[in-house]
Amino acid sequence: MNLLLVFVGGGLGSAARYGMSVAALRLGWIAFPYATLATNVIGCFVMGLITELLALKFSVSQPTRLFLTTGIVGGFTTFSTFALETALHVEQGRMGTAALYAGLSLGLGLAALFGAMALVRAL
């Protein structure tokens, strides 16, 4: 049952990530990987919210936790795309862009996660 819940959640998260990529292309965001950056930062914020809400405010089953975190959020975020996009910038000689992207991804992702956790604790 857990595997099925993670599978379904992952499908939902992946579909949402695809929607972010389509929206970014329609906005003309091609030179910098804005969609992946936004997706991963949003995913970090949502992960912080969910984990703190479930730890401090709500009691849910382990399968529900897996569906929400490993499934939906795990399917939504994408480390492999981040790594590939960073590598492509490096290989194209855009070291500054690669460094900026990597730094923003890590810094904003952690800030979003900790910010969401602090927000839940303050409620």
PDB file of C-alpha atoms in Angstrom:
ATOM      1  CA  MET A   1       0.000   0.000   0.000  1.00  0.00           C
ATOM      2  CA  ASN A   2       2.831   2.439   0.842  1.00  0.00           C
ATOM      3  CA  LEU A   3       4.399   1.897  -2.571  1.00  0.00           C
ATOM      4  CA  LEU A   4       1.105   2.673  -4.297  1.00  0.00           C
ATOM      5  CA  LEU A   5       0.663   5.879  -2.285  1.00  0.00           C
ATOM      6  CA  VAL A   6       4.201   7.044  -3.091  1.00  0.00           C
ATOM      7  CA  PHE A   7       3.607   6.145  -6.744  1.00  0.00           C
ATOM      8  CA  VAL A   8       0.379   8.166  -6.964  1.00  0.00           C
ATOM      9  CA  GLY A   9       1.836  11.088  -5.007  1.00  0.00           C
ATOM     10  CA  GLY A  10       4.942  11.074  -7.181  1.00  0.00           C
ATOM     11  CA  GLY A  11       2.778  11.231 -10.289  1.00  0.00           C
ATOM     12  CA  LEU A  12       0.902  14.236  -8.930  1.00  0.00           C
ATOM     13  CA  GLY A  13       4.125  16.000  -7.969  1.00  0.00           C
ATOM     14  CA  SER A  14       5.748  15.271 -11.325  1.00  0.00           C
ATOM     15  CA  ALA A  15       2.713  16.605 -13.189  1.00  0.00           C
ATOM     16  CA  ALA A  16       2.881  19.808 -11.139  1.00  0.00           C
ATOM     17  CA  ARG A  17       6.602  20.135 -11.908  1.00  0.00           C
ATOM     18  CA  TYR A  18       5.886  19.700 -15.610  1.00  0.00           C
ATOM     19  CA  GLY A  19       3.317  22.487 -15.331  1.00  0.00           C
ATOM     20  CA  MET A  20       5.970  24.764 -13.834  1.00  0.00           C
ATOM     21  CA  SER A  21       8.309  24.011 -16.760  1.00  0.00           C
ATOM     22  CA  VAL A  22       5.601  24.725 -19.333  1.00  0.00           C
ATOM     23  CA  ALA A  23       4.732  28.011 -17.620  1.00  0.00           C
ATOM     24  CA  ALA A  24       8.390  29.066 -17.578  1.00  0.00           C
ATOM     25  CA  LEU A  25       8.760  28.339 -21.295  1.00  0.00           C
ATOM     26  CA  ARG A  26       5.637  30.358 -22.072  1.00  0.00           C
ATOM     27  CA  LEU A  27       7.116  33.256 -20.117  1.00  0.00           C
ATOM     28  CA  GLY A  28      10.315  32.991 -22.151  1.00  0.00           C
ATOM     29  CA  TRP A  29      12.489  31.965 -19.195  1.00  0.00           C
ATOM     30  CA  ILE A  30      15.083  30.061 -21.188  1.00  0.00           C
ATOM     31  CA  ALA A  31      18.532  31.512 -20.433  1.00  0.00           C
ATOM     32  CA  PHE A  32      18.375  30.692 -16.710  1.00  0.00           C
ATOM     33  CA  PRO A  33      16.673  27.625 -15.166  1.00  0.00           C
ATOM     34  CA  TYR A  34      14.018  29.620 -13.301  1.00  0.00           C
ATOM     35  CA  ALA A  35      11.440  26.817 -13.401  1.00  0.00           C
ATOM     36  CA  THR A  36      13.686  24.299 -11.658  1.00  0.00           C
ATOM     37  CA  LEU A  37      14.866  26.884  -9.146  1.00  0.00           C
ATOM     38  CA  ALA A  38      11.293  27.936  -8.326  1.00  0.00           C
ATOM     39  CA  THR A  39      10.103  24.332  -8.197  1.00  0.00           C
ATOM     40  CA  ASN A  40      12.831  23.262  -5.788  1.00  0.00           C
ATOM     41  CA  VAL A  41      12.463  26.313  -3.526  1.00  0.00           C
ATOM     42  CA  ILE A  42       8.671  25.904  -3.407  1.00  0.00           C
ATOM     43  CA  GLY A  43       9.159  22.194  -2.743  1.00  0.00           C
ATOM     44  CA  CYS A  44      11.521  22.942   0.148  1.00  0.00           C
ATOM     45  CA  PHE A  45       9.000  25.366   1.636  1.00  0.00           C
ATOM     46  CA  VAL A  46       6.175  22.837   1.303  1.00  0.00           C
ATOM     47  CA  MET A  47       8.363  20.091   2.805  1.00  0.00           C
ATOM     48  CA  GLY A  48       9.100  22.322   5.798  1.00  0.00           C
ATOM     49  CA  LEU A  49       5.402  23.101   6.233  1.00  0.00           C
ATOM     50  CA  ILE A  50       4.280  19.499   5.958  1.00  0.00           C
ATOM     51  CA  THR A  51       6.921  17.988   8.216  1.00  0.00           C
ATOM     52  CA  GLU A  52       6.422  20.568  10.968  1.00  0.00           C
ATOM     53  CA  LEU A  53       2.628  20.485  10.712  1.00  0.00           C
ATOM     54  CA  LEU A  54       2.665  16.704  10.977  1.00  0.00           C
ATOM     55  CA  ALA A  55       5.206  16.742  13.803  1.00  0.00           C
ATOM     56  CA  LEU A  56       3.565  19.465  15.883  1.00  0.00           C
ATOM     57  CA  LYS A  57      -0.062  20.003  14.887  1.00  0.00           C
ATOM     58  CA  PHE A  58      -1.571  16.956  13.211  1.00  0.00           C
ATOM     59  CA  SER A  59      -1.380  13.235  13.740  1.00  0.00           C
ATOM     60  CA  VAL A  60      -1.528  11.263  10.509  1.00  0.00           C
ATOM     61  CA  SER A  61      -0.616   7.745   9.512  1.00  0.00           C
ATOM     62  CA  GLN A  62       2.779   6.819   8.100  1.00  0.00           C
ATOM     63  CA  PRO A  63       1.209   6.053   4.696  1.00  0.00           C
ATOM     64  CA  THR A  64      -0.257   9.579   4.590  1.00  0.00           C
ATOM     65  CA  ARG A  65       3.145  11.028   5.472  1.00  0.00           C
ATOM     66  CA  LEU A  66       4.772   9.027   2.688  1.00  0.00           C
ATOM     67  CA  PHE A  67       2.119  10.123   0.180  1.00  0.00           C
ATOM     68  CA  LEU A  68       2.634  13.800   1.001  1.00  0.00           C
ATOM     69  CA  THR A  69       6.416  13.974   1.461  1.00  0.00           C
ATOM     70  CA  THR A  70       8.107  11.183  -0.495  1.00  0.00           C
ATOM     71  CA  GLY A  71       5.307  11.093  -3.060  1.00  0.00           C
ATOM     72  CA  ILE A  72       4.018  14.567  -3.860  1.00  0.00           C
ATOM     73  CA  VAL A  73       6.936  16.732  -2.714  1.00  0.00           C
ATOM     74  CA  GLY A  74       9.537  14.194  -3.844  1.00  0.00           C
ATOM     75  CA  GLY A  75       7.900  13.996  -7.272  1.00  0.00           C
ATOM     76  CA  PHE A  76       7.632  17.777  -7.504  1.00  0.00           C
ATOM     77  CA  THR A  77      11.240  18.624  -6.652  1.00  0.00           C
ATOM     78  CA  THR A  78      14.115  17.557  -8.842  1.00  0.00           C
ATOM     79  CA  PHE A  79      17.747  17.340  -7.826  1.00  0.00           C
ATOM     80  CA  SER A  80      18.792  15.557 -11.004  1.00  0.00           C
ATOM     81  CA  THR A  81      17.489  18.353 -13.248  1.00  0.00           C
ATOM     82  CA  PHE A  82      19.235  20.923 -11.038  1.00  0.00           C
ATOM     83  CA  ALA A  83      22.508  18.975 -11.376  1.00  0.00           C
ATOM     84  CA  LEU A  84      22.130  18.622 -15.153  1.00  0.00           C
ATOM     85  CA  GLU A  85      21.308  22.301 -15.671  1.00  0.00           C
ATOM     86  CA  THR A  86      24.285  23.315 -13.542  1.00  0.00           C
ATOM     87  CA  ALA A  87      26.570  20.976 -15.508  1.00  0.00           C
ATOM     88  CA  LEU A  88      25.289  22.324 -18.832  1.00  0.00           C
ATOM     89  CA  HIS A  89      26.102  25.888 -17.778  1.00  0.00           C
ATOM     90  CA  VAL A  90      29.604  24.772 -16.740  1.00  0.00           C
ATOM     91  CA  GLU A  91      30.177  22.938 -20.033  1.00  0.00           C
ATOM     92  CA  GLN A  92      28.996  25.994 -21.988  1.00  0.00           C
ATOM     93  CA  GLY A  93      31.538  28.132 -20.146  1.00  0.00           C
ATOM     94  CA  ARG A  94      28.949  29.987 -18.078  1.00  0.00           C
ATOM     95  CA  MET A  95      30.689  29.495 -14.750  1.00  0.00           C
ATOM     96  CA  GLY A  96      29.122  32.562 -13.164  1.00  0.00           C
ATOM     97  CA  THR A  97      25.620  31.432 -14.091  1.00  0.00           C
ATOM     98  CA  ALA A  98      26.346  27.912 -12.835  1.00  0.00           C
ATOM     99  CA  ALA A  99      27.679  29.224  -9.528  1.00  0.00           C
ATOM    100  CA  LEU A 100      24.771  31.640  -9.123  1.00  0.00           C
ATOM    101  CA  TYR A 101      22.240  28.900  -9.864  1.00  0.00           C
ATOM    102  CA  ALA A 102      23.863  26.407  -7.492  1.00  0.00           C
ATOM    103  CA  GLY A 103      24.203  28.996  -4.736  1.00  0.00           C
ATOM    104  CA  LEU A 104      20.642  30.258  -5.109  1.00  0.00           C
ATOM    105  CA  SER A 105      19.263  26.723  -5.221  1.00  0.00           C
ATOM    106  CA  LEU A 106      20.986  25.676  -2.016  1.00  0.00           C
ATOM    107  CA  GLY A 107      20.615  28.968  -0.155  1.00  0.00           C
ATOM    108  CA  LEU A 108      17.003  29.689  -1.068  1.00  0.00           C
ATOM    109  CA  GLY A 109      16.007  26.040  -0.651  1.00  0.00           C
ATOM    110  CA  LEU A 110      17.360  25.868   2.885  1.00  0.00           C
ATOM    111  CA  ALA A 111      15.946  29.297   3.739  1.00  0.00           C
ATOM    112  CA  ALA A 112      12.524  28.224   2.462  1.00  0.00           C
ATOM    113  CA  LEU A 113      12.606  24.979   4.451  1.00  0.00           C
ATOM    114  CA  PHE A 114      13.698  26.614   7.698  1.00  0.00           C
ATOM    115  CA  GLY A 115      11.347  29.542   7.127  1.00  0.00           C
ATOM    116  CA  ALA A 116       8.374  27.224   6.732  1.00  0.00           C
ATOM    117  CA  MET A 117       9.345  25.299   9.864  1.00  0.00           C
ATOM    118  CA  ALA A 118       9.643  28.543  11.834  1.00  0.00           C
ATOM    119  CA  LEU A 119       6.283  29.704  10.500  1.00  0.00           C
ATOM    120  CA  VAL A 120       4.542  26.548  11.702  1.00  0.00           C
ATOM    121  CA  ARG A 121       6.231  26.755  15.103  1.00  0.00           C
ATOM    122  CA  ALA A 122       5.019  30.351  15.468  1.00  0.00           C
ATOM    123  CA  LEU A 123       1.376  29.372  14.876  1.00  0.00           C
TER     124      LEU A 123
END
